[in-house]
């Protein structure tokens, strides 16, 4: 079995910026055309195997170091709490992370209350983003108890809030509230011009979704536009 999860890259001068996602998937050598859900894969493998996947991603990102520095791009990698803790004792990970100041980590769920070590004592705490707010794994306590650098609104929540005028108003207020507890809010799953317009009217600083970009491979990184104002 071979696996990895997606990276997302973000411009640091965000407002009209798109989040680009580079994925190299999860697959089985015996059935290479069958893709596996990365979350399902990670839940089934050991913590050491998860850490190895993160290290593989860090090493891949390092190959594009000059481009990320030149364009002031941030690169986020998904990680869970257990892998984050394992990374604290891994010298290779520390060396790689220290050499790439643009690396960020998206926590798949809020884990501060379940960890033996609080966020304040985790080396990468200032690089943490809260992923998928509104998915059921992350809640208000998540961003109130720790100041994440950025907070990402889940696609599912974004869809629900578009279904009524009340929901629309709640979306704008929620984005503003979350922005006061972080450097900014990123809205996931923007797939239409109407959704993009809604994000632009809010206090969100960035968005990602099929309307802005499609998943692509890292060998096409240099061909991607660095600004989107559609």
PDB file of C-alpha atoms in Angstrom:
ATOM      1  CA  UNK A   1       0.000   0.000   0.000  1.00  0.00           C
ATOM      2  CA  UNK A   2       1.232   3.452  -0.866  1.00  0.00           C
ATOM      3  CA  UNK A   3      -0.354   6.655   0.321  1.00  0.00           C
ATOM      4  CA  UNK A   4      -0.194  10.354   0.821  1.00  0.00           C
ATOM      5  CA  UNK A   5      -2.620  13.182   1.341  1.00  0.00           C
ATOM      6  CA  UNK A   6      -3.003  16.498  -0.414  1.00  0.00           C
ATOM      7  CA  UNK A   7      -1.030  19.654   0.080  1.00  0.00           C
ATOM      8  CA  UNK A   8      -2.607  23.038  -0.340  1.00  0.00           C
ATOM      9  CA  UNK A   9      -0.624  26.135  -1.274  1.00  0.00           C
ATOM     10  CA  UNK A  10      -1.746  29.652  -0.459  1.00  0.00           C
ATOM     11  CA  UNK A  11      -0.473  33.066  -1.370  1.00  0.00           C
ATOM     12  CA  UNK A  12       0.351  35.148   1.663  1.00  0.00           C
ATOM     13  CA  UNK A  13      -1.165  38.284   0.065  1.00  0.00           C
ATOM     14  CA  UNK A  14      -4.524  36.586   0.109  1.00  0.00           C
ATOM     15  CA  UNK A  15      -7.756  38.523  -0.545  1.00  0.00           C
ATOM     16  CA  UNK A  16      -8.155  37.508  -4.242  1.00  0.00           C
ATOM     17  CA  UNK A  17      -5.988  34.427  -3.951  1.00  0.00           C
ATOM     18  CA  UNK A  18      -6.902  30.868  -4.719  1.00  0.00           C
ATOM     19  CA  UNK A  19      -5.781  27.866  -2.738  1.00  0.00           C
ATOM     20  CA  UNK A  20      -4.167  25.307  -5.038  1.00  0.00           C
ATOM     21  CA  UNK A  21      -4.278  21.665  -4.097  1.00  0.00           C
ATOM     22  CA  UNK A  22      -1.696  19.131  -5.183  1.00  0.00           C
ATOM     23  CA  UNK A  23      -2.721  15.556  -4.558  1.00  0.00           C
ATOM     24  CA  UNK A  24      -0.909  12.329  -5.104  1.00  0.00           C
ATOM     25  CA  UNK A  25      -3.606  10.217  -3.549  1.00  0.00           C
ATOM     26  CA  UNK A  26      -3.850   6.893  -1.812  1.00  0.00           C
ATOM     27  CA  UNK A  27      -3.779   3.695  -3.785  1.00  0.00           C
ATOM     28  CA  UNK A  28      -3.018  -0.012  -3.646  1.00  0.00           C
ATOM     29  CA  UNK A  29      -0.285  -1.509  -5.860  1.00  0.00           C
ATOM     30  CA  UNK A  30      -2.590  -4.464  -6.549  1.00  0.00           C
ATOM     31  CA  UNK A  31      -5.303  -2.100  -7.799  1.00  0.00           C
ATOM     32  CA  UNK A  32      -3.615   1.138  -8.921  1.00  0.00           C
ATOM     33  CA  UNK A  33      -6.766   2.546 -10.518  1.00  0.00           C
ATOM     34  CA  UNK A  34      -8.695   2.363  -7.243  1.00  0.00           C
ATOM     35  CA  UNK A  35      -8.326   5.459  -5.103  1.00  0.00           C
ATOM     36  CA  UNK A  36      -8.719   5.297  -1.344  1.00  0.00           C
ATOM     37  CA  UNK A  37     -10.075   7.973   0.947  1.00  0.00           C
ATOM     38  CA  UNK A  38      -7.012   9.476   2.714  1.00  0.00           C
ATOM     39  CA  UNK A  39      -8.865   9.836   6.028  1.00  0.00           C
ATOM     40  CA  UNK A  40      -9.880   6.156   5.946  1.00  0.00           C
ATOM     41  CA  UNK A  41      -6.328   5.170   5.109  1.00  0.00           C
ATOM     42  CA  UNK A  42      -4.837   7.175   7.958  1.00  0.00           C
ATOM     43  CA  UNK A  43      -7.266   5.787  10.502  1.00  0.00           C
ATOM     44  CA  UNK A  44      -6.121   2.274   9.590  1.00  0.00           C
ATOM     45  CA  UNK A  45      -2.332   2.728   9.775  1.00  0.00           C
ATOM     46  CA  UNK A  46       0.047   3.143  12.702  1.00  0.00           C
ATOM     47  CA  UNK A  47       1.201   6.486  14.071  1.00  0.00           C
ATOM     48  CA  UNK A  48       4.728   5.828  12.806  1.00  0.00           C
ATOM     49  CA  UNK A  49       3.353   5.186   9.316  1.00  0.00           C
ATOM     50  CA  UNK A  50       1.408   8.465   9.458  1.00  0.00           C
ATOM     51  CA  UNK A  51       4.583  10.287  10.448  1.00  0.00           C
ATOM     52  CA  UNK A  52       6.428   8.700   7.526  1.00  0.00           C
ATOM     53  CA  UNK A  53       3.780  10.062   5.147  1.00  0.00           C
ATOM     54  CA  UNK A  54       4.215  13.552   6.610  1.00  0.00           C
ATOM     55  CA  UNK A  55       7.992  13.266   6.211  1.00  0.00           C
ATOM     56  CA  UNK A  56       7.511  12.176   2.604  1.00  0.00           C
ATOM     57  CA  UNK A  57       5.406  15.257   1.965  1.00  0.00           C
ATOM     58  CA  UNK A  58       7.920  17.564   3.645  1.00  0.00           C
ATOM     59  CA  UNK A  59      10.715  16.168   1.499  1.00  0.00           C
ATOM     60  CA  UNK A  60       8.634  16.660  -1.647  1.00  0.00           C
ATOM     61  CA  UNK A  61       7.764  20.241  -0.740  1.00  0.00           C
ATOM     62  CA  UNK A  62      11.441  21.008  -0.132  1.00  0.00           C
ATOM     63  CA  UNK A  63      12.168  20.291  -3.805  1.00  0.00           C
ATOM     64  CA  UNK A  64      10.111  23.380  -4.694  1.00  0.00           C
ATOM     65  CA  UNK A  65      11.603  25.593  -1.997  1.00  0.00           C
ATOM     66  CA  UNK A  66      12.784  28.360  -4.337  1.00  0.00           C
ATOM     67  CA  UNK A  67       9.348  28.776  -5.953  1.00  0.00           C
ATOM     68  CA  UNK A  68       7.517  29.002  -2.633  1.00  0.00           C
ATOM     69  CA  UNK A  69       9.977  31.561  -1.284  1.00  0.00           C
ATOM     70  CA  UNK A  70       9.969  33.630  -4.489  1.00  0.00           C
ATOM     71  CA  UNK A  71       6.171  33.863  -4.657  1.00  0.00           C
ATOM     72  CA  UNK A  72       5.631  34.142  -0.872  1.00  0.00           C
ATOM     73  CA  UNK A  73       3.467  31.027  -0.900  1.00  0.00           C
ATOM     74  CA  UNK A  74       2.321  29.111   2.174  1.00  0.00           C
ATOM     75  CA  UNK A  75       2.107  25.317   1.958  1.00  0.00           C
ATOM     76  CA  UNK A  76      -0.247  23.473   4.301  1.00  0.00           C
ATOM     77  CA  UNK A  77      -0.132  19.768   5.100  1.00  0.00           C
ATOM     78  CA  UNK A  78      -2.925  17.846   6.823  1.00  0.00           C
ATOM     79  CA  UNK A  79      -1.976  16.163  10.075  1.00  0.00           C
ATOM     80  CA  UNK A  80      -3.780  14.572  13.006  1.00  0.00           C
ATOM     81  CA  UNK A  81      -3.007  15.065  16.680  1.00  0.00           C
ATOM     82  CA  UNK A  82      -1.145  11.793  17.141  1.00  0.00           C
ATOM     83  CA  UNK A  83       1.154  12.397  14.186  1.00  0.00           C
ATOM     84  CA  UNK A  84       1.713  15.957  15.400  1.00  0.00           C
ATOM     85  CA  UNK A  85       2.852  14.644  18.768  1.00  0.00           C
ATOM     86  CA  UNK A  86       5.095  12.003  17.182  1.00  0.00           C
ATOM     87  CA  UNK A  87       6.707  14.739  15.114  1.00  0.00           C
ATOM     88  CA  UNK A  88       7.913  16.457  18.294  1.00  0.00           C
ATOM     89  CA  UNK A  89      10.529  13.749  18.810  1.00  0.00           C
ATOM     90  CA  UNK A  90      11.566  13.336  15.176  1.00  0.00           C
ATOM     91  CA  UNK A  91      14.838  15.098  14.349  1.00  0.00           C
ATOM     92  CA  UNK A  92      14.383  14.773  10.580  1.00  0.00           C
ATOM     93  CA  UNK A  93      11.005  16.493  10.773  1.00  0.00           C
ATOM     94  CA  UNK A  94      12.384  19.325  12.889  1.00  0.00           C
ATOM     95  CA  UNK A  95      15.262  19.953  10.472  1.00  0.00           C
ATOM     96  CA  UNK A  96      12.911  20.021   7.476  1.00  0.00           C
ATOM     97  CA  UNK A  97      10.354  22.283   9.147  1.00  0.00           C
ATOM     98  CA  UNK A  98      12.999  24.738  10.365  1.00  0.00           C
ATOM     99  CA  UNK A  99      14.328  25.011   6.805  1.00  0.00           C
ATOM    100  CA  UNK A 100      10.879  25.782   5.353  1.00  0.00           C
ATOM    101  CA  UNK A 101       9.259  28.723   7.172  1.00  0.00           C
ATOM    102  CA  UNK A 102       6.307  28.614   4.742  1.00  0.00           C
ATOM    103  CA  UNK A 103       5.138  25.172   5.949  1.00  0.00           C
ATOM    104  CA  UNK A 104       1.843  25.058   7.837  1.00  0.00           C
ATOM    105  CA  UNK A 105      -0.126  22.157   9.341  1.00  0.00           C
ATOM    106  CA  UNK A 106      -3.895  21.733   9.140  1.00  0.00           C
ATOM    107  CA  UNK A 107      -5.257  19.843  12.128  1.00  0.00           C
ATOM    108  CA  UNK A 108      -7.977  17.422  11.103  1.00  0.00           C
ATOM    109  CA  UNK A 109      -9.685  17.933  14.443  1.00  0.00           C
ATOM    110  CA  UNK A 110      -9.179  19.963  17.597  1.00  0.00           C
ATOM    111  CA  UNK A 111      -6.954  17.865  19.826  1.00  0.00           C
ATOM    112  CA  UNK A 112      -5.680  20.149  22.595  1.00  0.00           C
ATOM    113  CA  UNK A 113      -7.891  18.618  25.263  1.00  0.00           C
ATOM    114  CA  UNK A 114      -6.890  15.076  24.314  1.00  0.00           C
ATOM    115  CA  UNK A 115      -3.114  15.603  24.230  1.00  0.00           C
ATOM    116  CA  UNK A 116      -0.719  15.114  27.111  1.00  0.00           C
ATOM    117  CA  UNK A 117       1.210  18.141  25.836  1.00  0.00           C
ATOM    118  CA  UNK A 118      -0.759  21.408  25.446  1.00  0.00           C
ATOM    119  CA  UNK A 119      -0.477  23.375  22.221  1.00  0.00           C
ATOM    120  CA  UNK A 120       1.622  26.057  23.932  1.00  0.00           C
ATOM    121  CA  UNK A 121       4.437  23.520  24.358  1.00  0.00           C
ATOM    122  CA  UNK A 122       4.308  22.139  20.806  1.00  0.00           C
ATOM    123  CA  UNK A 123       7.091  23.455  18.568  1.00  0.00           C
ATOM    124  CA  UNK A 124       4.835  23.949  15.535  1.00  0.00           C
ATOM    125  CA  UNK A 125       1.939  25.517  17.458  1.00  0.00           C
ATOM    126  CA  UNK A 126       2.331  28.868  15.706  1.00  0.00           C
ATOM    127  CA  UNK A 127       1.981  27.106  12.335  1.00  0.00           C
ATOM    128  CA  UNK A 128      -1.311  25.342  13.050  1.00  0.00           C
ATOM    129  CA  UNK A 129      -4.497  25.905  11.050  1.00  0.00           C
ATOM    130  CA  UNK A 130      -7.897  24.610  12.128  1.00  0.00           C
ATOM    131  CA  UNK A 131      -9.303  22.519   9.282  1.00  0.00           C
ATOM    132  CA  UNK A 132     -12.950  21.849   8.383  1.00  0.00           C
ATOM    133  CA  UNK A 133     -14.714  24.032  10.939  1.00  0.00           C
ATOM    134  CA  UNK A 134     -18.362  22.973  10.862  1.00  0.00           C
ATOM    135  CA  UNK A 135     -17.675  19.361   9.897  1.00  0.00           C
ATOM    136  CA  UNK A 136     -18.594  18.104  13.361  1.00  0.00           C
ATOM    137  CA  UNK A 137     -14.985  17.538  14.403  1.00  0.00           C
ATOM    138  CA  UNK A 138     -14.177  21.185  15.053  1.00  0.00           C
ATOM    139  CA  UNK A 139     -16.431  23.508  17.072  1.00  0.00           C
ATOM    140  CA  UNK A 140     -16.444  26.935  18.742  1.00  0.00           C
ATOM    141  CA  UNK A 141     -14.274  25.709  21.606  1.00  0.00           C
ATOM    142  CA  UNK A 142     -11.652  24.782  19.010  1.00  0.00           C
ATOM    143  CA  UNK A 143     -10.798  28.318  17.966  1.00  0.00           C
ATOM    144  CA  UNK A 144     -11.579  30.055  21.250  1.00  0.00           C
ATOM    145  CA  UNK A 145      -9.182  27.934  23.330  1.00  0.00           C
ATOM    146  CA  UNK A 146      -6.239  28.270  20.916  1.00  0.00           C
ATOM    147  CA  UNK A 147      -5.347  31.029  18.463  1.00  0.00           C
ATOM    148  CA  UNK A 148      -4.842  29.165  15.205  1.00  0.00           C
ATOM    149  CA  UNK A 149      -3.048  31.073  12.474  1.00  0.00           C
ATOM    150  CA  UNK A 150      -5.944  30.497  10.052  1.00  0.00           C
ATOM    151  CA  UNK A 151      -9.353  28.820  10.318  1.00  0.00           C
ATOM    152  CA  UNK A 152     -10.936  26.957   7.388  1.00  0.00           C
ATOM    153  CA  UNK A 153     -14.727  26.767   7.014  1.00  0.00           C
ATOM    154  CA  UNK A 154     -15.878  23.329   5.846  1.00  0.00           C
ATOM    155  CA  UNK A 155     -17.713  23.028   2.539  1.00  0.00           C
ATOM    156  CA  UNK A 156     -20.661  21.300   4.249  1.00  0.00           C
ATOM    157  CA  UNK A 157     -21.241  24.255   6.569  1.00  0.00           C
ATOM    158  CA  UNK A 158     -20.826  26.731   3.719  1.00  0.00           C
ATOM    159  CA  UNK A 159     -23.562  24.929   1.745  1.00  0.00           C
ATOM    160  CA  UNK A 160     -25.993  24.863   4.681  1.00  0.00           C
ATOM    161  CA  UNK A 161     -25.541  28.563   5.384  1.00  0.00           C
ATOM    162  CA  UNK A 162     -26.373  29.440   1.768  1.00  0.00           C
ATOM    163  CA  UNK A 163     -29.835  27.880   1.990  1.00  0.00           C
ATOM    164  CA  UNK A 164     -31.583  30.854   3.610  1.00  0.00           C
ATOM    165  CA  UNK A 165     -31.235  34.581   4.192  1.00  0.00           C
ATOM    166  CA  UNK A 166     -30.719  33.901   7.887  1.00  0.00           C
ATOM    167  CA  UNK A 167     -27.971  31.438   7.017  1.00  0.00           C
ATOM    168  CA  UNK A 168     -26.328  33.985   4.737  1.00  0.00           C
ATOM    169  CA  UNK A 169     -26.212  36.556   7.506  1.00  0.00           C
ATOM    170  CA  UNK A 170     -24.909  33.957   9.932  1.00  0.00           C
ATOM    171  CA  UNK A 171     -22.117  33.104   7.485  1.00  0.00           C
ATOM    172  CA  UNK A 172     -20.912  36.706   7.379  1.00  0.00           C
ATOM    173  CA  UNK A 173     -21.070  37.044  11.165  1.00  0.00           C
ATOM    174  CA  UNK A 174     -19.358  33.700  11.712  1.00  0.00           C
ATOM    175  CA  UNK A 175     -16.484  34.578   9.382  1.00  0.00           C
ATOM    176  CA  UNK A 176     -16.025  37.908  11.160  1.00  0.00           C
ATOM    177  CA  UNK A 177     -16.078  36.208  14.573  1.00  0.00           C
ATOM    178  CA  UNK A 178     -13.549  33.550  13.574  1.00  0.00           C
ATOM    179  CA  UNK A 179     -11.350  36.213  12.029  1.00  0.00           C
ATOM    180  CA  UNK A 180     -11.130  37.956  15.387  1.00  0.00           C
ATOM    181  CA  UNK A 181      -9.649  34.772  16.880  1.00  0.00           C
ATOM    182  CA  UNK A 182      -7.110  34.203  14.083  1.00  0.00           C
ATOM    183  CA  UNK A 183      -5.205  35.923  11.298  1.00  0.00           C
ATOM    184  CA  UNK A 184      -8.034  35.109   8.936  1.00  0.00           C
ATOM    185  CA  UNK A 185     -10.625  32.687   7.579  1.00  0.00           C
ATOM    186  CA  UNK A 186     -10.382  30.481   4.471  1.00  0.00           C
ATOM    187  CA  UNK A 187     -13.625  29.170   2.948  1.00  0.00           C
ATOM    188  CA  UNK A 188     -13.498  25.665   1.472  1.00  0.00           C
ATOM    189  CA  UNK A 189     -15.500  24.276  -1.424  1.00  0.00           C
ATOM    190  CA  UNK A 190     -16.151  27.370  -3.535  1.00  0.00           C
ATOM    191  CA  UNK A 191     -17.550  25.883  -6.751  1.00  0.00           C
ATOM    192  CA  UNK A 192     -19.591  28.638  -8.427  1.00  0.00           C
ATOM    193  CA  UNK A 193     -19.263  32.319  -9.257  1.00  0.00           C
ATOM    194  CA  UNK A 194     -22.124  33.031  -6.839  1.00  0.00           C
ATOM    195  CA  UNK A 195     -20.279  31.319  -3.994  1.00  0.00           C
ATOM    196  CA  UNK A 196     -17.088  33.160  -4.864  1.00  0.00           C
ATOM    197  CA  UNK A 197     -18.991  36.470  -4.821  1.00  0.00           C
ATOM    198  CA  UNK A 198     -20.374  35.615  -1.383  1.00  0.00           C
ATOM    199  CA  UNK A 199     -16.886  34.917  -0.052  1.00  0.00           C
ATOM    200  CA  UNK A 200     -15.614  38.201  -1.491  1.00  0.00           C
ATOM    201  CA  UNK A 201     -18.398  40.070   0.303  1.00  0.00           C
ATOM    202  CA  UNK A 202     -17.364  38.526   3.617  1.00  0.00           C
ATOM    203  CA  UNK A 203     -14.326  39.155   5.799  1.00  0.00           C
ATOM    204  CA  UNK A 204     -12.724  35.899   4.614  1.00  0.00           C
ATOM    205  CA  UNK A 205      -9.190  36.381   3.327  1.00  0.00           C
ATOM    206  CA  UNK A 206      -9.057  33.398   0.948  1.00  0.00           C
ATOM    207  CA  UNK A 207     -10.957  30.483  -0.526  1.00  0.00           C
ATOM    208  CA  UNK A 208     -10.357  27.147  -2.169  1.00  0.00           C
ATOM    209  CA  UNK A 209     -12.556  25.068  -4.425  1.00  0.00           C
ATOM    210  CA  UNK A 210     -13.179  23.886  -7.968  1.00  0.00           C
ATOM    211  CA  UNK A 211     -14.269  27.351  -9.133  1.00  0.00           C
ATOM    212  CA  UNK A 212     -10.788  28.625  -8.308  1.00  0.00           C
ATOM    213  CA  UNK A 213      -8.599  25.639  -9.121  1.00  0.00           C
ATOM    214  CA  UNK A 214      -8.581  21.878  -9.571  1.00  0.00           C
ATOM    215  CA  UNK A 215      -6.324  19.337  -7.871  1.00  0.00           C
ATOM    216  CA  UNK A 216      -3.147  18.953  -9.853  1.00  0.00           C
ATOM    217  CA  UNK A 217       0.266  17.343  -9.631  1.00  0.00           C
ATOM    218  CA  UNK A 218       3.351  19.092  -8.317  1.00  0.00           C
ATOM    219  CA  UNK A 219       5.110  18.887 -11.674  1.00  0.00           C
ATOM    220  CA  UNK A 220       2.616  21.504 -12.925  1.00  0.00           C
ATOM    221  CA  UNK A 221       3.279  23.883 -10.060  1.00  0.00           C
ATOM    222  CA  UNK A 222       5.173  26.423 -12.152  1.00  0.00           C
ATOM    223  CA  UNK A 223       2.260  26.711 -14.610  1.00  0.00           C
ATOM    224  CA  UNK A 224      -0.304  27.736 -11.987  1.00  0.00           C
ATOM    225  CA  UNK A 225      -1.419  31.385 -11.878  1.00  0.00           C
ATOM    226  CA  UNK A 226      -0.359  33.194  -8.736  1.00  0.00           C
ATOM    227  CA  UNK A 227      -3.458  35.385  -8.499  1.00  0.00           C
ATOM    228  CA  UNK A 228      -7.152  34.828  -9.142  1.00  0.00           C
ATOM    229  CA  UNK A 229      -9.689  37.653  -9.348  1.00  0.00           C
ATOM    230  CA  UNK A 230     -12.520  36.029 -11.296  1.00  0.00           C
TER     231      UNK A 230
END
